[in-house]
XYZ file of C-alpha atoms in Angstrom:
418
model
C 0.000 0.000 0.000
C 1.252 3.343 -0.975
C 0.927 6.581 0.786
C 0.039 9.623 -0.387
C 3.361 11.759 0.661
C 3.224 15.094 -1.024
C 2.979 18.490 0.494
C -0.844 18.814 0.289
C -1.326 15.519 1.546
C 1.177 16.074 5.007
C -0.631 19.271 5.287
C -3.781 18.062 5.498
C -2.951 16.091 8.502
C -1.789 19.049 10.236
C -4.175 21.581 9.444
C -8.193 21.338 8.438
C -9.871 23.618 6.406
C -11.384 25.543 10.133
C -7.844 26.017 11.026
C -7.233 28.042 7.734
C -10.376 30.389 8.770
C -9.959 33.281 10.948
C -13.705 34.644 12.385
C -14.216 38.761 11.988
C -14.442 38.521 15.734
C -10.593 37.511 16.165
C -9.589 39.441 13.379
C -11.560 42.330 15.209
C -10.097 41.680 18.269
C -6.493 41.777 16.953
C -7.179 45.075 15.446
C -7.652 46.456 19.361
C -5.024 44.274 20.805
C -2.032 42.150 19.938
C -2.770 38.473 21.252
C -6.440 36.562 21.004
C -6.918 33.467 22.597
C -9.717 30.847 21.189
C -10.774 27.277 22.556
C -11.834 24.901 20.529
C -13.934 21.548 21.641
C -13.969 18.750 19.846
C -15.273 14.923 21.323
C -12.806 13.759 23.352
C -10.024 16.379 22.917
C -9.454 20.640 22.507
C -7.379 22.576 20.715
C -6.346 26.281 22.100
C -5.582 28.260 19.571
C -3.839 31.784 20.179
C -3.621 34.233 17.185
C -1.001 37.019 16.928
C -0.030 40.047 15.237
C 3.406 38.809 15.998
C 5.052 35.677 16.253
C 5.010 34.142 19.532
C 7.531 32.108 21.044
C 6.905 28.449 22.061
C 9.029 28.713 25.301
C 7.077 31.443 26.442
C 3.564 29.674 25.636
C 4.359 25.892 27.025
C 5.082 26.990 30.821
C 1.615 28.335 30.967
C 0.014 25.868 29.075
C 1.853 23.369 31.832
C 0.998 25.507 34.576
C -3.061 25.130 33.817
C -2.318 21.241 34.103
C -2.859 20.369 30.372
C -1.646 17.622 28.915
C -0.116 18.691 25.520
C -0.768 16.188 22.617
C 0.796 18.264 19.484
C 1.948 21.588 18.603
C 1.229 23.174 15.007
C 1.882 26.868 13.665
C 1.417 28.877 10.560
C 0.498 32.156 9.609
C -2.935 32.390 7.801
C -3.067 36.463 5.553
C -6.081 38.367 6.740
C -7.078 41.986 5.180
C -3.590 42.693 3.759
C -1.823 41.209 6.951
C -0.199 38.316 8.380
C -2.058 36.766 11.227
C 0.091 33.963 13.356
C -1.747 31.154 14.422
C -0.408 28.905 17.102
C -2.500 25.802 17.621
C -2.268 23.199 20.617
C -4.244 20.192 20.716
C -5.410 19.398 24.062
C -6.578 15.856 25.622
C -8.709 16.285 28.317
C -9.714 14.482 31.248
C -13.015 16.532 32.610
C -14.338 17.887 29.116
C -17.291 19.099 31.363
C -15.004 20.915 33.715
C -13.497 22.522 30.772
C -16.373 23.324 28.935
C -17.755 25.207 31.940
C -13.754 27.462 32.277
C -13.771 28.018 28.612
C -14.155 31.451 28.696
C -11.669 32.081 31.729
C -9.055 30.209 30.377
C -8.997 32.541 27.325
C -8.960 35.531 29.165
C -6.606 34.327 31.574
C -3.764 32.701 28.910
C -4.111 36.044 26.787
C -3.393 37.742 29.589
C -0.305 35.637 30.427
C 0.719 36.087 27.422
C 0.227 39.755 27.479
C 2.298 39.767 30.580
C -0.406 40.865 32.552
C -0.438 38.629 35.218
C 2.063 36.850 38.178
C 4.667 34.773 36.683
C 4.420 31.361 35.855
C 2.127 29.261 38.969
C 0.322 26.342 39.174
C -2.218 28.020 40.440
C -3.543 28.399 36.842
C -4.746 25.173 36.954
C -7.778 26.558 39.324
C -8.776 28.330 36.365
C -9.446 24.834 34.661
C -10.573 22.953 37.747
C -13.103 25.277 39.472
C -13.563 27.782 36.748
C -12.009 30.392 38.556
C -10.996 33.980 37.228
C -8.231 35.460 37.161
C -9.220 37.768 39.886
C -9.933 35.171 42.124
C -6.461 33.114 41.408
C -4.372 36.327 42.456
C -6.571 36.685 45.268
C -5.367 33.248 45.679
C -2.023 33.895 45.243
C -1.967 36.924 47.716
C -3.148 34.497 50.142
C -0.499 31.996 49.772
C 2.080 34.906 49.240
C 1.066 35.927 52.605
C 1.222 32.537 54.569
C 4.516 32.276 53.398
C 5.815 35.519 54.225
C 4.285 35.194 57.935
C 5.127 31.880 58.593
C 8.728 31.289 58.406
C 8.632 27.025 58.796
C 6.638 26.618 55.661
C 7.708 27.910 51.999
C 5.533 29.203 49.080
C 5.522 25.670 46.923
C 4.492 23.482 49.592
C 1.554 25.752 50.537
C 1.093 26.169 46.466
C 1.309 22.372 46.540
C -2.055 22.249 49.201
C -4.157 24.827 47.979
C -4.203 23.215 44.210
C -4.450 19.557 45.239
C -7.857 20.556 47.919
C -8.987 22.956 44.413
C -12.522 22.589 46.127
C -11.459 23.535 48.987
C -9.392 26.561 48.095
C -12.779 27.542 46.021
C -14.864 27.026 49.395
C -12.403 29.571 50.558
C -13.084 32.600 48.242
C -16.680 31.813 48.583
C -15.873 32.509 52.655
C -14.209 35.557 51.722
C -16.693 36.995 49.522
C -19.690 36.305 52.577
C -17.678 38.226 54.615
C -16.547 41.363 52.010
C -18.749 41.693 49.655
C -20.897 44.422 49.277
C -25.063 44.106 49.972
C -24.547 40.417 50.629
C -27.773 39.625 52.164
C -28.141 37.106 55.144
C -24.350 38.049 55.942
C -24.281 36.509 59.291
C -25.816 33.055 58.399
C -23.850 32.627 54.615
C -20.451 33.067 57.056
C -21.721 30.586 59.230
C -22.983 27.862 56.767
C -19.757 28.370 54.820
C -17.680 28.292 57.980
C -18.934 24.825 58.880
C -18.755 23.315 55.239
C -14.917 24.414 55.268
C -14.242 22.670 58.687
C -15.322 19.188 57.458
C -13.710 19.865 54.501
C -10.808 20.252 57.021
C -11.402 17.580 58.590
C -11.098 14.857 55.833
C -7.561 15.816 55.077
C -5.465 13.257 55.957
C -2.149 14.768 55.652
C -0.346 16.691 58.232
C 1.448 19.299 56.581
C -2.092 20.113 54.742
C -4.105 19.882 57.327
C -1.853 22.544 58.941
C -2.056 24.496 56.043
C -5.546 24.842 55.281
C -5.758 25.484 59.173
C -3.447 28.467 58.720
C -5.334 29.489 55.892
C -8.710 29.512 57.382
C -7.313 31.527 60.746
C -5.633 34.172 57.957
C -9.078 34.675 56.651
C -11.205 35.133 59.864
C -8.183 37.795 60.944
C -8.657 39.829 57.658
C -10.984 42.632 58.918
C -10.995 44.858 55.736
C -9.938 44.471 51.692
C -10.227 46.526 48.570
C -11.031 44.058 46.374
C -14.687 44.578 45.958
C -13.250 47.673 44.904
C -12.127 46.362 41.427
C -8.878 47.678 42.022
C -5.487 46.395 39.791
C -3.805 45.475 42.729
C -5.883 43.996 46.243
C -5.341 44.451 49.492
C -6.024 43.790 52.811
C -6.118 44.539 56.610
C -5.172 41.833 59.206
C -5.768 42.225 63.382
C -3.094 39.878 64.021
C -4.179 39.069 67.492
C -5.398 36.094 67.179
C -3.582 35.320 63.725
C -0.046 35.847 66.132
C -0.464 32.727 68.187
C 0.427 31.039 64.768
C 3.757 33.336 63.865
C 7.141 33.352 65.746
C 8.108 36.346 67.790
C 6.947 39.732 68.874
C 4.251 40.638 66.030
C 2.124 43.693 64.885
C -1.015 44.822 66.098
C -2.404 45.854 62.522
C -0.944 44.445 59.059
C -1.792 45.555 55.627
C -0.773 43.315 52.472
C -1.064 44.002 49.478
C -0.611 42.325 46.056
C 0.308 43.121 42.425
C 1.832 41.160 39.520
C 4.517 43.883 40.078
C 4.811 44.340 42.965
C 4.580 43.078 46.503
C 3.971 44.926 50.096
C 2.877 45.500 53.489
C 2.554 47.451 56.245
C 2.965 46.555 60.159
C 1.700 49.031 62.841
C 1.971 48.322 66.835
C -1.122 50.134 67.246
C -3.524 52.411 65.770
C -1.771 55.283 66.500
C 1.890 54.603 64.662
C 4.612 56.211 62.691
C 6.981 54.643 60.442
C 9.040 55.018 57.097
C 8.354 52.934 53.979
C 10.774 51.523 51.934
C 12.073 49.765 48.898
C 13.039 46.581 49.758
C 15.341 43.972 47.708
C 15.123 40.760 50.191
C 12.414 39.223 48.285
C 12.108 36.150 49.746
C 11.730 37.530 53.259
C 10.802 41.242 53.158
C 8.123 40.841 56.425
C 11.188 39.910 58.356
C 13.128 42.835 57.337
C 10.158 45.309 57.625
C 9.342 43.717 61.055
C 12.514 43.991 62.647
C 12.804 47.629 61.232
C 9.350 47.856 63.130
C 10.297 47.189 66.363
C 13.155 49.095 66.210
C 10.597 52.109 65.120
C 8.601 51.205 68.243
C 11.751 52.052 70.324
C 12.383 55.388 68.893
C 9.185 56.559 69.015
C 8.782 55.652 72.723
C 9.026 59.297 73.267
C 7.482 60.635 70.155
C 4.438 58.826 70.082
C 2.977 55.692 71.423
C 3.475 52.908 68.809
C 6.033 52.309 65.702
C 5.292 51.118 62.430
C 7.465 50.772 58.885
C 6.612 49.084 55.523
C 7.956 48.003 52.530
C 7.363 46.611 49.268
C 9.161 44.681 46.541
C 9.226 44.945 42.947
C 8.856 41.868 40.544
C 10.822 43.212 37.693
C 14.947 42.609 36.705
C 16.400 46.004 37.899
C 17.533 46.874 34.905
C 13.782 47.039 34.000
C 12.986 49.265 36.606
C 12.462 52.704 35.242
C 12.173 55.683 37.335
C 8.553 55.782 35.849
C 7.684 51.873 36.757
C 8.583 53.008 40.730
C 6.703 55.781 40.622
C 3.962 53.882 39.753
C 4.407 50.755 42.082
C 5.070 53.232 45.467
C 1.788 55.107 43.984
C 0.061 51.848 43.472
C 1.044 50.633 47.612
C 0.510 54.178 48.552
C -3.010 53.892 47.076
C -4.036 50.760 48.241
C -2.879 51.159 51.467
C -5.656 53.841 51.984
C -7.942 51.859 50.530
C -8.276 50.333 53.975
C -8.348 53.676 56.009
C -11.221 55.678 56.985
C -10.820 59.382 56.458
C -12.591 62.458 58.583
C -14.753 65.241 57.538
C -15.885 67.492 59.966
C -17.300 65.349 62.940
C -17.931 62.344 60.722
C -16.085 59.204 59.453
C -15.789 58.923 55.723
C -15.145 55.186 54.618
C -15.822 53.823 51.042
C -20.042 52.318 51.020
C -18.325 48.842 49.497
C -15.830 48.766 52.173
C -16.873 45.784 54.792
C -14.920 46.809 58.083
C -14.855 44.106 60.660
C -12.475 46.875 63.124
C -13.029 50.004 64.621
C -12.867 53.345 62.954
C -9.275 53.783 61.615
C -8.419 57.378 60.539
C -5.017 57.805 61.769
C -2.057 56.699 59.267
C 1.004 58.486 58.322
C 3.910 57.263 56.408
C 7.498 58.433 55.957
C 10.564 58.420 53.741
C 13.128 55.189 53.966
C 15.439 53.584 51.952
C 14.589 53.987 48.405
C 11.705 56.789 48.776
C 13.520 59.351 50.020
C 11.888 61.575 47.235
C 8.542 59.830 47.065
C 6.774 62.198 50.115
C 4.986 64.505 47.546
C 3.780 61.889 45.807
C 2.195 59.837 48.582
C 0.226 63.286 49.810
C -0.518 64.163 46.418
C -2.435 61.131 46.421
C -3.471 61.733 49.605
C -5.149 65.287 48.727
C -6.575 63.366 45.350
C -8.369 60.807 47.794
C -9.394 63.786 49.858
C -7.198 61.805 52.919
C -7.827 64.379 56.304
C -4.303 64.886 56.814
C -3.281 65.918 53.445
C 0.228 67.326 53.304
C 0.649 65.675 56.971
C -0.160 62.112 55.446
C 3.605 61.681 54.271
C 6.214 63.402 56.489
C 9.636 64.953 54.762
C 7.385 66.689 52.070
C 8.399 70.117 50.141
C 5.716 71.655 51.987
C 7.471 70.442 55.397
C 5.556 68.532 57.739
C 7.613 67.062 60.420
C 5.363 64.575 62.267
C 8.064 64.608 64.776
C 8.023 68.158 65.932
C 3.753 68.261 65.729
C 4.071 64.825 67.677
């Protein structure tokens, strides 16, 4: 028997007539931006294919392909002309255990690989697989990701994989989790009270079927993070989310002398926090290049703060932030933007005053008291960032204004007022 082995004929097998055809839509969309994702779903397997105004590069599309959990059957690419221009067409054929599952995330998982791609998201985590699993977005997966990034800054005896590791193998669980979070934050949730509760018990026997020790003290950790978080922006649709922490019941899990009030917050750029020993605190900010333990450093700078101030005021504070970006990449516009970003975010979770009354945000959820006091200063690396933080503070319409960020051109010295 002879086969067929001329051009036409090989190409055949690798691409169908569909492949060839390129919808206005994506052609559309490619006009507005420069990557478009599209799923495909055939009987028993899917093919992803992403379309580009420029040629993509398969190392940079296999990682995140990998980190969704797909199992990659073949690989094809080709350029296909489209109104007097060269569209490029990668296609990956998919075989698929849950088809249901992934008929359900089909939408997400576009948005969420053309985002990747588009470098607008974390690096490379298996937390993508969520996505697949429990349709997740890719809001809730950073949300996610803040969590774990937070666990594993606080808690110095367990690392960032091996919680990683936990929260994607209990993906049900980890869902059951943002579904807690949301009871508690979201705005005009009715039947608050009772949704926290019945979600609160479903989570425990969850809890309680895990057989493994390190998980079980994981998702434990978890769960305690989540009942300490007494405020977030995320409700707020902002790019990066944040949130407020009384860590004093959270401490009894952490090592040491710890903060009364903690503030985390979360960007693909950028990560941050801020420790106070008390509502009434005073502390610098700064740029910090320790990236795998920057709470530690901030911390300790803390306490020392708390010291000084002994005879200033009654309580110290200090935070910091990193930036996830080579430093040759960071420009003195990319900083301004990440401190702005923190500085932002930050008072997300701070009431302001007006007159005799409290001004807070209507789709802010506060589980603490009213919190109007918070003043930063200049550290290491934002020695020139003071009239930026209060000219976002006068944009927000913060109380203190020029007072919000000590060492200002205008000359505030929170040290001499006291």
């Amino acid at each position: 028997m002879r086969h067929d082995t001329s051009l036409g004929a090989v190409c055949s097998q690798l691409l169908s007539a569909e492949d060839l055809q390129i919808s206005e839509k994506v052609v559309k969309a490619l006009s507005a931006g420069p990557i478009v994702t599209q799923i495909v779903i055939m009987q028993r397997q899917a093919a992803i294919r992403i379309y580009s105004n420029q040629q993509l590069l398969l190392s940079d599309i296999t990682p995140i392909l990998h980190d969704f959990a797909f199992v990659v059957v073949d690989e094809v690419t080709y350029t296909v002309p489209a109104d007097a221009r060269v569209i490029y067409v990668c296609r990956f054929n998919l075989q698929i255990d849950d088809l249901q599952a992934f008929k359900k995330a089909k939408h997400n998982i576009e948005m969420v690989m053309t985002d990747s791609l588009l470098g607008k998201t974390f690096s490379s985590c298996h937390i993508y697989s969520l996505v697949y699993k429990q349709n997740l977005t890719l809001r809730q997966v950073t949300l996610l990701r803040a969590f774990i990034e937070f666990i594993n800054q606080a808690v110095a005896s367990i690392n960032f994989d091996t919680i990683l590791h936990t929260v994607t193998r209990y993906d049900q669980l980890s869902n059951l989790l943002l579904h807690y979070f949301s009871a508690r934050f979201k705005p005009d949730v009715e039947e608050r009270k009772s949704q926290v509760s019945e979600i609160e018990a479903l989570i425990e026997e969850a809890v309680k079927a895990v057989p493994d020790i390190v998980d079980d003290r994981i998702l434990k950790l978890l769960v305690a993070m989540l009942r300490s978080i007494v405020r977030t922006n995320y409700f707020l649709e902002r790019e990066a989310i944040a949130f407020k922490l009384d860590m004093a019941a959270f401490s009894e899990h952490l090592v040491g002398i710890q903060p009364r009030i903690e503030a985390f917050v979360y960007h693909y750029d950028f990560r941050g926090l801020h420790l106070r020993m008390g509502p009434i605190s005073r502390g610098g900010l700064r740029w910090s290049e320790r990236y795998d333990d920057y709470r530690s450093e901030i911390r300790s700078l803390m306490l020392t703060q708390e010291g000084k101030n002994a005879i200033i005021i009654p309580d110290g504070a200090k935070g910091g932030f990193v930036i996830d970006r080579p430093k040759q990449e960071i420009t003195a516009e990319l900083f301004t933007a990440v401190y702005s970003r923190f500085i932002d975010s930050l008072l997300d979770l701070i009431d302001s005053v007006e007159g005799e009354s409290i001004q807070r945000d209507a789709r802010i959820v506060a589980y603490d008291d009213e919190d109007t006091y918070f003043v930063v200063a200049a550290d290491k690396g934002t020695a020139r960032m003071s009239d930026t933080a209060n000219a976002i503070a006068r944009k927000r319409g913060y109380w203190l204004g020029d007072a919000f960020a000590s060492g200002g051109s205008n000359g505030y010295d929170h040290k001499a007022l006291g």
